Amino acid sequence: MARKHLGIVIGFTNQKGGVAKTTSAAALASILAQRGYRVLALDNDPQGHLGVHFGIDTITRQDLPGTTADIYTGKKSAEEIAICSDYNDVWVVAASTDELSPVEMYLPTRQGSDLQLKNRLKTTRQFFDFIFLDAPPNLGKLSINVMAASDWLLVPVEGPLGMRSLDTIIQAMQTNAEIYDLPTQILGVFLTMVDRTRITSSVREEIEERYPDLLLNSEIRRSTLVRESSALQMPIPNYARDSAVAADYQGLADEISSRLGL
């Protein structure tokens, strides 16, 4: 008998760009797949960077069976168009800027526009243990769809402006949960690009004071290896397996697994 999959949907979100959101989604997907879970990384950001992290670029690949836009339009399901990457067999649905950007414009004209992705992923859950959703760095319709479709949200925070974004995300998530009667919760907030500065310490202290139950112990240090791995289209745990920053992500994966009771 085939193993029953967990079907856990986790969204990565922060309205501030440059906080290592996509890097973190790719790293955790790779690590959890290596640990034996069946993982789908679904790119819900028109920039398409999550797919690129796994070497799947819609600009250079003409043989893809579909993109995220096809899910929204109902042309195909995620499980039909997901392709297996070369990195720990993570399955990927890539995003095309030309196709996904228009989706955000016409979504407001659709009934139940905030729940489109959630409804489309109902059958997809049975095929995967984890579905990771990468959201754009804003609170537009695509990001709201990620919030609504997710069981849990992970929020990377970098610097004081990242802290301000956290307040906005929590408020938006709570509002959506109330309007649509959703169970979405924040799985955790974690600091990225950490260094030994007063700014990092002050951000950590502020989160501890305001959201003590949300702040994860794991922190992701600043490293040039992250930029290199992105440029070479590889998740950081695959590019620099024995590096300190890869170890940081392994620790984050452990902490997330513990919070989920796995």
XYZ file of N, CA and C in Angstrom:
786
model
N 0.850 -1.202 0.000
C 0.000 0.000 0.000
C 0.882 1.247 0.000
N 0.526 2.224 -0.807
C 1.305 3.459 -0.886
C 1.217 4.234 0.419
N 2.315 4.881 0.768
C 2.351 5.669 1.999
C 1.427 6.869 1.890
N 0.686 7.137 2.951
C -0.158 8.326 2.981
C 0.705 9.538 3.279
N 0.582 10.550 2.448
C 1.405 11.740 2.608
C 0.776 12.727 3.587
N 1.630 13.534 4.217
C 1.189 14.432 5.273
C 0.338 15.592 4.744
N 0.682 16.088 3.572
C -0.103 17.159 2.970
C -0.046 18.479 3.707
N 1.109 18.816 4.275
C 1.266 20.061 5.033
C 1.681 21.183 4.078
N 0.935 22.284 4.103
C 1.242 23.422 3.239
C 1.851 24.540 4.083
N 3.053 24.970 3.705
C 3.768 26.021 4.432
C 4.075 27.164 3.475
N 3.639 28.366 3.847
C 3.911 29.541 3.043
C 5.075 30.335 3.611
N 5.903 30.859 2.726
C 7.027 31.717 3.110
C 6.674 33.135 2.676
N 6.587 34.033 3.636
C 6.102 35.359 3.292
C 6.783 36.453 4.089
N 6.955 37.568 3.452
C 7.378 38.814 4.077
C 7.224 39.888 3.018
N 6.562 40.969 3.347
C 6.340 41.990 2.334
C 7.605 42.774 2.008
N 8.635 42.600 2.829
C 9.932 43.222 2.549
C 10.771 42.263 1.717
N 11.355 42.761 0.646
C 12.213 41.933 -0.175
C 13.618 41.832 0.403
N 14.386 40.881 -0.108
C 15.778 40.753 0.299
C 16.005 40.193 1.682
N 15.062 39.389 2.185
C 15.206 38.826 3.536
C 15.550 37.338 3.502
N 15.903 36.820 2.333
C 16.258 35.406 2.146
C 15.043 34.493 2.236
N 13.897 35.006 1.848
C 12.674 34.203 1.865
C 12.753 33.035 0.888
N 13.090 33.333 -0.346
C 13.167 32.288 -1.363
C 14.327 31.341 -1.097
N 15.457 31.886 -0.685
C 16.610 31.058 -0.334
C 16.249 30.069 0.767
N 15.498 30.539 1.753
C 15.103 29.691 2.876
C 14.121 28.611 2.439
N 13.177 28.978 1.577
C 12.221 27.988 1.081
C 12.945 26.883 0.318
N 13.893 27.266 -0.527
C 14.638 26.274 -1.304
C 15.499 25.397 -0.397
N 16.156 26.016 0.585
C 17.033 25.262 1.481
C 16.247 24.243 2.299
N 15.134 24.671 2.869
C 14.342 23.768 3.703
C 13.690 22.661 2.868
N 13.264 22.993 1.656
C 12.696 21.971 0.780
C 13.733 20.897 0.484
N 14.958 21.322 0.195
C 16.031 20.379 -0.113
C 16.356 19.491 1.086
N 16.432 20.100 2.258
C 16.776 19.346 3.471
C 15.695 18.327 3.817
N 14.439 18.749 3.773
C 13.357 17.832 4.139
C 13.212 16.706 3.111
N 13.467 17.015 1.856
C 13.434 15.956 0.843
C 14.556 14.954 1.083
N 15.718 15.451 1.481
C 16.845 14.573 1.775
C 16.530 13.662 2.963
N 15.681 14.141 3.852
C 15.293 13.347 5.025
C 14.170 12.360 4.732
N 13.768 12.275 3.478
C 12.809 11.251 3.091
C 11.393 11.726 2.852
N 11.147 13.013 3.005
C 9.810 13.541 2.750
C 9.653 13.873 1.271
N 8.445 13.746 0.793
C 8.141 14.132 -0.584
C 7.711 15.595 -0.570
N 8.500 16.454 -1.227
C 8.335 17.895 -1.104
C 8.058 18.537 -2.464
N 7.069 19.420 -2.478
C 6.771 20.239 -3.658
C 7.101 21.688 -3.341
N 7.930 22.298 -4.161
C 8.242 23.722 -4.047
C 7.486 24.447 -5.153
N 6.478 25.216 -4.762
C 5.614 25.888 -5.735
C 5.902 27.381 -5.711
N 6.344 27.890 -6.834
C 6.738 29.295 -6.936
C 5.505 30.151 -7.216
N 5.128 30.967 -6.243
C 3.960 31.834 -6.393
C 4.365 33.303 -6.514
N 5.617 33.519 -6.888
C 6.158 34.865 -7.073
C 6.500 35.044 -8.550
N 5.940 36.065 -9.204
C 6.219 36.263 -10.626
C 7.704 36.393 -10.963
N 8.540 36.737 -9.982
C 9.976 36.819 -10.250
C 10.560 35.461 -10.625
N 9.931 34.371 -10.161
C 10.342 33.036 -10.560
C 11.628 32.542 -9.949
N 12.045 33.105 -8.835
C 13.356 32.763 -8.279
C 13.389 31.407 -7.577
N 12.263 30.940 -7.057
C 12.282 29.640 -6.375
C 12.603 28.530 -7.363
N 11.975 28.572 -8.521
C 12.296 27.572 -9.540
C 13.751 27.645 -9.958
N 14.273 28.869 -10.084
C 15.671 29.052 -10.493
C 16.616 28.444 -9.476
N 16.270 28.507 -8.191
C 17.115 27.895 -7.161
C 17.303 26.398 -7.390
N 16.363 25.796 -8.105
C 16.462 24.362 -8.389
C 16.858 24.104 -9.847
N 17.392 25.150 -10.486
C 17.856 24.991 -11.853
C 16.749 24.958 -12.886
N 15.551 25.424 -12.511
C 14.412 25.394 -13.428
C 13.985 26.831 -13.702
N 14.376 27.328 -14.849
C 14.149 28.717 -15.227
C 13.194 28.751 -16.418
N 12.052 29.395 -16.239
C 11.057 29.424 -17.312
C 11.535 30.222 -18.525
N 12.548 31.045 -18.343
C 13.072 31.825 -19.466
C 13.895 30.941 -20.400
N 14.646 30.027 -19.824
C 15.526 29.184 -20.646
C 14.953 27.794 -20.920
N 13.972 27.381 -20.117
C 13.376 26.054 -20.310
C 12.089 26.179 -21.115
N 12.050 25.582 -22.273
C 10.861 25.619 -23.123
C 10.061 24.320 -23.059
N 10.562 23.349 -22.271
C 9.934 22.035 -22.243
C 9.098 21.798 -20.990
N 8.819 22.859 -20.229
C 8.070 22.683 -18.988
C 6.612 22.330 -19.287
N 6.034 21.418 -18.507
C 4.636 21.030 -18.753
C 3.633 22.097 -18.329
N 4.095 23.091 -17.601
C 3.192 24.148 -17.158
C 3.853 24.994 -16.092
N 3.181 26.057 -15.700
C 3.686 26.948 -14.656
C 2.576 27.232 -13.652
N 2.908 27.997 -12.624
C 1.938 28.309 -11.572
C 0.689 28.967 -12.130
N 0.829 29.771 -13.152
C -0.338 30.437 -13.740
C -1.382 29.433 -14.203
N -0.948 28.266 -14.681
C -1.885 27.252 -15.152
C -2.741 26.706 -14.016
N -2.210 26.749 -12.806
C -2.984 26.295 -11.648
C -4.124 27.275 -11.375
N -3.804 28.550 -11.390
C -4.834 29.570 -11.135
C -5.929 29.559 -12.202
N -5.538 29.359 -13.448
C -6.527 29.383 -14.517
C -7.295 28.070 -14.636
N -6.875 27.068 -13.876
C -7.566 25.790 -13.902
C -7.214 24.916 -15.082
N -6.184 25.285 -15.847
C -5.785 24.485 -17.001
C -5.176 23.153 -16.581
N -4.368 23.204 -15.498
C -3.712 21.998 -15.025
C -3.587 22.050 -13.507
N -3.421 20.895 -12.898
C -3.209 20.833 -11.449
C -1.720 20.867 -11.160
N -1.383 21.198 -9.917
C 0.025 21.277 -9.533
C 0.729 19.943 -9.704
N 0.061 18.861 -9.351
C 0.703 17.553 -9.449
C 0.929 17.133 -10.903
N 0.155 17.704 -11.823
C 0.330 17.382 -13.236
C 1.546 18.071 -13.842
N 1.861 19.262 -13.356
C 2.935 20.035 -13.987
C 4.218 20.080 -13.177
N 4.208 19.528 -11.965
C 5.423 19.510 -11.146
C 6.479 18.620 -11.805
N 7.714 19.090 -11.806
C 8.799 18.287 -12.351
C 9.834 18.037 -11.260
N 10.473 16.886 -11.334
C 11.438 16.499 -10.308
C 12.787 17.152 -10.605
N 13.301 17.884 -9.618
C 14.578 18.567 -9.790
C 15.739 17.604 -9.531
N 16.934 18.087 -9.781
C 18.128 17.282 -9.552
C 18.604 17.337 -8.104
N 17.912 18.087 -7.268
C 18.370 18.308 -5.904
C 17.471 17.605 -4.896
N 17.915 16.426 -4.485
C 17.206 15.601 -3.499
C 15.785 15.277 -3.929
N 15.549 15.275 -5.227
C 14.233 14.926 -5.783
C 13.115 15.847 -5.288
N 13.431 17.105 -5.068
C 12.391 18.078 -4.768
C 11.587 18.323 -6.046
N 10.267 18.273 -5.931
C 9.401 18.551 -7.065
C 9.138 20.056 -7.130
N 9.087 20.590 -8.333
C 9.013 22.039 -8.505
C 7.923 22.421 -9.504
N 7.149 23.435 -9.144
C 6.292 24.133 -10.107
C 6.863 25.532 -10.246
N 7.354 25.851 -11.420
C 8.022 27.131 -11.643
C 7.013 28.218 -11.998
N 7.447 29.466 -11.856
C 6.608 30.613 -12.182
C 7.209 31.379 -13.355
N 6.343 31.841 -14.211
C 6.752 32.670 -15.339
C 6.249 34.089 -15.110
N 7.148 35.047 -15.204
C 6.762 36.450 -15.013
C 5.666 36.858 -15.981
N 5.811 36.492 -17.243
C 4.848 36.888 -18.266
C 3.467 36.297 -18.026
N 3.409 35.141 -17.377
C 2.129 34.465 -17.177
C 1.506 34.757 -15.815
N 2.350 34.868 -14.772
C 1.802 35.008 -13.427
C 1.446 36.450 -13.081
N 2.176 37.409 -13.602
C 1.849 38.815 -13.320
C 0.433 39.181 -13.753
N -0.023 38.778 -14.949
C -1.404 39.075 -15.328
C -2.440 38.400 -14.435
N -2.079 37.245 -13.867
C -3.007 36.549 -12.979
C -3.376 37.436 -11.798
N -2.376 38.125 -11.243
C -2.650 38.983 -10.096
C -3.598 40.123 -10.465
N -3.571 40.546 -11.707
C -4.441 41.638 -12.133
C -5.882 41.180 -12.312
N -6.078 39.938 -12.807
C -7.464 39.513 -13.024
C -8.074 38.784 -11.826
N -7.249 38.427 -10.841
C -7.797 37.743 -9.672
C -8.930 38.512 -8.992
N -8.828 39.841 -8.832
C -9.916 40.563 -8.171
C -11.253 40.433 -8.880
N -11.241 40.050 -10.154
C -12.499 39.909 -10.887
C -13.134 38.546 -10.673
N -12.416 37.657 -10.027
C -12.920 36.296 -9.812
C -13.590 36.170 -8.465
N -14.699 35.468 -8.422
C -15.354 35.207 -7.143
C -14.454 34.318 -6.292
N -14.330 34.663 -5.013
C -13.438 33.903 -4.143
C -11.988 34.047 -4.548
N -11.597 35.255 -4.945
C -10.251 35.472 -5.488
C -9.149 35.124 -4.504
N -9.405 35.306 -3.205
C -8.371 35.031 -2.202
C -8.194 33.543 -1.925
N -9.115 32.732 -2.399
C -9.092 31.301 -2.089
C -8.789 30.437 -3.311
N -8.401 31.070 -4.405
C -8.154 30.314 -5.631
C -7.082 29.248 -5.446
N -5.944 29.619 -4.883
C -4.844 28.666 -4.724
C -5.211 27.579 -3.720
N -5.834 27.970 -2.642
C -6.248 26.995 -1.621
C -7.130 25.907 -2.241
N -8.098 26.324 -3.029
C -9.018 25.360 -3.635
C -8.314 24.486 -4.664
N -7.376 25.066 -5.397
C -6.663 24.298 -6.430
C -5.726 23.254 -5.834
N -5.284 23.470 -4.595
C -4.314 22.552 -3.984
C -4.966 21.445 -3.160
N -6.265 21.405 -3.119
C -6.933 20.391 -2.291
C -6.533 18.979 -2.688
N -6.514 18.684 -3.958
C -6.140 17.335 -4.390
C -4.622 17.135 -4.355
N -3.870 18.222 -4.519
C -2.407 18.121 -4.556
C -1.838 17.657 -3.225
N -2.504 17.998 -2.147
C -2.012 17.636 -0.816
C -1.760 16.139 -0.661
N -2.576 15.328 -1.306
C -2.460 13.885 -1.102
C -1.207 13.286 -1.732
N -0.532 14.072 -2.570
C 0.648 13.563 -3.271
C 1.965 13.945 -2.600
N 1.908 14.853 -1.612
C 3.142 15.367 -1.024
C 3.053 15.456 0.494
N 4.197 15.336 1.139
C 4.266 15.552 2.582
C 4.275 17.045 2.891
N 5.057 17.790 2.096
C 5.146 19.241 2.269
C 4.934 19.933 0.933
N 4.172 21.007 0.966
C 4.050 21.898 -0.174
C 4.513 23.271 0.301
N 5.616 23.744 -0.257
C 6.166 25.043 0.104
C 5.714 26.079 -0.916
N 5.148 27.173 -0.433
C 4.665 28.242 -1.298
C 5.512 29.491 -1.078
N 6.129 29.978 -2.133
C 6.925 31.195 -2.039
C 6.070 32.372 -2.498
N 5.910 33.371 -1.640
C 5.051 34.516 -1.938
C 5.879 35.707 -2.405
N 5.273 36.614 -3.165
C 5.977 37.837 -3.572
C 6.238 38.735 -2.361
N 7.188 39.665 -2.478
C 7.484 40.580 -1.369
C 6.494 41.753 -1.322
N 5.224 41.423 -1.140
C 4.175 42.428 -1.020
C 2.958 41.755 -0.397
N 1.873 42.491 -0.258
C 0.635 41.897 0.255
C -0.475 42.001 -0.785
N -0.120 41.730 -2.043
C -1.094 41.696 -3.115
C -1.873 40.390 -3.118
N -2.636 40.182 -4.174
C -3.521 39.019 -4.242
C -2.768 37.691 -4.228
N -1.598 37.638 -4.847
C -0.842 36.383 -4.850
C -0.367 36.028 -3.452
N 0.062 37.027 -2.688
C 0.499 36.772 -1.315
C -0.679 36.380 -0.425
N -1.807 37.031 -0.622
C -2.990 36.691 0.163
C -3.430 35.261 -0.148
N -3.288 34.838 -1.398
C -3.605 33.463 -1.753
C -2.682 32.480 -1.050
N -1.405 32.846 -0.910
C -0.473 31.987 -0.175
C -0.904 31.862 1.276
N -1.262 32.981 1.898
C -1.718 32.944 3.285
C -2.935 32.049 3.454
N -3.890 32.191 2.542
C -5.127 31.423 2.649
C -4.906 29.938 2.393
N -3.959 29.615 1.516
C -3.726 28.217 1.154
C -2.866 27.475 2.166
N -2.161 28.207 3.012
C -1.184 27.595 3.922
C -1.796 27.162 5.242
N -1.311 26.034 5.738
C -1.626 25.635 7.110
C -0.792 26.459 8.077
N 0.444 26.730 7.640
C 1.405 27.443 8.476
C 2.157 28.462 7.634
N 2.605 29.523 8.298
C 3.456 30.510 7.649
C 4.806 30.567 8.343
N 5.861 30.676 7.553
C 7.197 30.939 8.072
C 7.605 32.329 7.609
N 8.095 33.134 8.550
C 8.407 34.527 8.245
C 9.880 34.813 8.548
N 10.708 34.951 7.521
C 12.092 35.382 7.751
C 12.135 36.881 7.977
N 12.948 37.308 8.917
C 13.043 38.729 9.256
C 14.503 39.147 9.240
N 14.769 40.283 8.590
C 16.120 40.821 8.541
C 16.041 42.326 8.747
N 16.603 42.790 9.843
C 16.676 44.226 10.090
C 15.375 44.823 10.627
N 15.413 46.073 11.037
C 14.256 46.750 11.635
C 13.046 46.826 10.707
N 13.274 47.012 9.406
C 12.149 47.084 8.481
C 11.436 45.740 8.365
N 12.208 44.661 8.533
C 11.606 43.339 8.541
C 10.669 43.167 9.715
N 11.003 43.815 10.816
C 10.149 43.773 11.995
C 8.825 44.473 11.720
N 8.875 45.591 11.030
C 7.645 46.304 10.686
C 6.770 45.454 9.770
N 7.388 44.743 8.864
C 6.642 43.868 7.966
C 5.966 42.741 8.735
N 6.625 42.264 9.776
C 6.053 41.184 10.591
C 4.718 41.605 11.184
N 4.638 42.825 11.697
C 3.377 43.314 12.253
C 2.274 43.282 11.199
N 2.599 43.724 10.001
C 1.615 43.777 8.918
C 1.160 42.383 8.516
N 2.100 41.453 8.437
C 1.774 40.083 8.044
C 0.862 39.430 9.073
N 1.172 39.600 10.335
C 0.344 39.003 11.388
C -1.070 39.556 11.325
N -1.195 40.846 11.128
C -2.512 41.458 11.039
C -3.284 40.934 9.824
N -2.600 40.846 8.670
C -3.254 40.355 7.459
C -3.682 38.902 7.619
N -2.828 38.083 8.216
C -3.162 36.680 8.422
C -4.366 36.533 9.332
N -4.401 37.280 10.414
C -5.522 37.207 11.348
C -6.820 37.665 10.710
N -6.728 38.711 9.896
C -7.917 39.205 9.202
C -8.455 38.161 8.237
N -7.561 37.559 7.450
C -7.978 36.516 6.513
C -8.596 35.331 7.232
N -7.965 34.938 8.334
C -8.456 33.791 9.094
C -9.875 34.033 9.593
N -10.139 35.247 10.024
C -11.473 35.577 10.520
C -12.493 35.643 9.393
N -12.127 36.275 8.284
C -13.064 36.436 7.170
C -13.445 35.095 6.555
N -12.438 34.247 6.333
C -12.667 32.991 5.616
C -12.697 31.763 6.524
N -12.632 31.978 7.822
C -12.640 30.869 8.781
C -11.518 29.877 8.467
N -10.288 30.400 8.414
C -9.127 29.597 8.059
C -8.325 29.222 9.298
N -7.670 28.061 9.267
C -6.854 27.628 10.403
C -5.403 28.097 10.342
N -5.061 28.941 9.374
C -3.669 29.342 9.165
C -3.048 29.927 10.431
N -1.848 29.467 10.747
C -1.103 29.978 11.893
C 0.348 30.243 11.484
N 1.013 31.047 12.258
C 2.436 31.273 12.017
C 3.231 30.179 12.724
N 3.974 29.430 11.934
C 4.798 28.354 12.483
C 6.003 28.917 13.210
N 6.517 30.023 12.690
C 7.659 30.627 13.349
C 8.213 31.810 12.585
N 8.931 32.636 13.317
C 9.661 33.765 12.760
C 11.138 33.483 13.002
N 11.972 33.667 11.995
C 13.394 33.412 12.195
C 14.220 34.530 11.572
N 15.342 34.821 12.199
C 16.218 35.890 11.745
C 17.163 35.382 10.658
N 17.341 36.212 9.628
C 18.251 35.870 8.545
C 19.329 36.946 8.417
N 20.403 36.596 7.711
C 21.533 37.511 7.501
C 22.037 38.069 8.830
N 22.127 37.188 9.791
C 22.512 37.572 11.148
C 24.010 37.863 11.219
N 24.352 38.949 11.886
C 25.746 39.266 12.162
C 25.840 39.816 13.584
N 27.046 40.111 13.993
C 27.265 40.555 15.369
C 27.149 42.078 15.461
N 25.961 42.576 15.245
C 25.737 44.022 15.329
C 24.630 44.319 16.327
N 24.602 45.563 16.773
C 23.551 45.985 17.695
C 22.182 45.926 17.035
N 22.162 46.177 15.733
C 20.877 46.150 15.030
C 20.255 44.764 15.106
N 21.045 43.733 14.830
C 20.541 42.365 14.912
C 20.054 42.050 16.314
N 20.824 42.443 17.307
C 20.443 42.184 18.699
C 19.145 42.888 19.063
N 18.984 44.131 18.601
C 17.779 44.882 18.946
C 16.545 44.296 18.278
N 16.686 43.818 17.039
C 15.552 43.184 16.353
C 15.154 41.909 17.079
N 16.147 41.105 17.451
C 15.864 39.873 18.184
C 15.152 40.157 19.505
N 15.637 41.139 20.229
C 15.031 41.489 21.522
C 13.602 41.992 21.359
N 13.349 42.760 20.314
C 12.004 43.282 20.098
C 11.018 42.174 19.767
N 11.442 41.219 18.926
C 10.561 40.096 18.599
C 10.307 39.242 19.841
N 11.356 39.013 20.623
C 11.204 38.224 21.854
C 10.204 38.874 22.803
N 10.230 40.189 22.833
C 9.341 40.913 23.734
C 7.906 40.918 23.231
N 7.720 41.100 21.936
C 6.380 41.264 21.388
C 5.743 39.948 20.952
N 6.558 39.023 20.438
C 6.027 37.749 19.940
C 6.890 36.592 20.456
N 6.940 36.394 21.748
C 7.853 35.392 22.312
C 7.576 33.970 21.842
N 6.327 33.663 21.536
C 5.995 32.299 21.133
C 6.287 32.034 19.657
N 6.539 33.087 18.903
C 6.745 32.932 17.463
C 8.216 32.849 17.077
N 9.086 33.471 17.852
C 10.493 33.537 17.484
C 11.171 32.183 17.639
N 11.755 31.700 16.542
C 12.498 30.448 16.576
C 13.913 30.688 17.088
N 14.481 29.674 17.697
C 15.856 29.790 18.192
C 16.865 29.818 17.053
N 16.532 29.152 15.967
C 17.448 29.048 14.830
C 17.615 30.402 14.152
N 18.842 30.698 13.777
C 19.158 31.920 13.054
C 20.035 31.572 11.859
N 19.857 32.322 10.792
C 20.635 32.089 9.569
C 21.670 33.199 9.427
N 22.926 32.833 9.497
C 23.988 33.846 9.458
C 24.166 34.426 8.055
N 24.753 35.592 7.996
C 25.088 36.222 6.724
C 26.261 35.470 6.090
N 26.156 35.168 4.807
C 27.223 34.409 4.145
C 27.224 34.696 2.649
N 28.399 34.893 2.087
C 28.513 35.087 0.645
C 28.175 33.805 -0.116
N 28.220 32.667 0.570
C 27.895 31.397 -0.076
C 26.447 31.367 -0.552
N 25.582 32.075 0.160
C 24.171 32.110 -0.226
C 24.016 32.761 -1.590
N 24.691 33.867 -1.786
C 24.627 34.553 -3.077
C 25.224 33.689 -4.178
N 26.297 32.998 -3.862
C 26.927 32.128 -4.858
C 25.990 30.992 -5.256
N 25.352 30.381 -4.278
C 24.459 29.252 -4.569
C 23.289 29.698 -5.436
N 22.778 30.899 -5.170
C 21.680 31.424 -5.972
C 22.114 31.650 -7.413
N 23.298 32.208 -7.580
C 23.807 32.481 -8.925
C 24.028 31.187 -9.712
N 24.397 30.129 -9.008
C 24.659 28.846 -9.654
C 23.427 27.949 -9.686
N 22.288 28.497 -9.238
C 21.001 27.803 -9.301
C 21.018 26.474 -8.543
N 21.444 26.565 -7.281
C 21.467 25.404 -6.402
C 21.024 25.821 -5.002
N 20.240 24.986 -4.310
C 19.937 25.274 -2.905
C 21.223 25.254 -2.092
N 21.316 26.100 -1.092
C 22.544 26.223 -0.319
C 22.979 24.904 0.328
N 22.082 24.026 0.806
C 22.556 22.765 1.394
C 23.224 21.857 0.369
N 22.910 22.036 -0.895
C 23.551 21.236 -1.940
C 24.838 21.883 -2.438
N 24.845 23.193 -2.482
C 26.016 23.918 -2.976
C 27.166 23.877 -1.978
N 26.847 24.097 -0.705
C 27.887 24.152 0.333
C 27.440 23.318 1.525
N 27.414 22.024 1.322
C 26.822 21.094 2.296
C 27.456 21.192 3.683
N 28.760 21.408 3.742
C 29.471 21.419 5.023
C 29.701 22.825 5.583
N 29.044 23.797 5.023
C 29.247 25.177 5.463
C 28.445 25.484 6.721
N 28.821 26.571 7.391
C 28.118 26.985 8.604
C 26.682 27.407 8.308
N 26.472 28.085 7.175
C 25.117 28.539 6.860
C 24.222 27.351 6.508
N 24.770 26.330 5.888
C 23.987 25.120 5.628
C 23.615 24.438 6.946
N 24.542 24.453 7.898
C 24.245 23.897 9.225
C 23.136 24.698 9.909
N 23.118 26.017 9.691
C 22.041 26.842 10.240
C 20.688 26.368 9.725
N 20.615 26.085 8.443
C 19.347 25.632 7.862
C 18.977 24.224 8.327
N 19.980 23.387 8.565
C 19.691 22.068 9.135
C 19.062 22.225 10.517
N 19.606 23.153 11.308
C 19.038 23.410 12.626
C 17.629 23.962 12.546
N 17.388 24.827 11.564
C 16.043 25.371 11.365
C 15.068 24.267 10.986
N 15.500 23.355 10.126
C 14.652 22.228 9.739
C 14.322 21.353 10.953
N 15.308 21.152 11.830
C 15.069 20.374 13.053
C 14.014 21.047 13.917
N 14.137 22.361 14.070
C 13.223 23.102 14.954
C 11.811 23.125 14.379
N 11.716 23.288 13.084
C 10.397 23.274 12.434
C 9.748 21.903 12.568
N 10.536 20.855 12.340
C 10.021 19.494 12.477
C 9.504 19.243 13.887
N 10.240 19.763 14.870
C 9.828 19.597 16.268
C 8.514 20.312 16.530
N 8.374 21.527 16.019
C 7.135 22.279 16.231
C 5.936 21.590 15.564
N 6.207 20.882 14.472
C 5.137 20.175 13.780
C 4.879 18.791 14.364
N 5.702 18.388 15.309
C 5.536 17.097 15.945
C 5.949 15.936 15.084
N 6.931 16.161 14.208
C 7.366 15.091 13.293
C 8.520 14.298 13.891
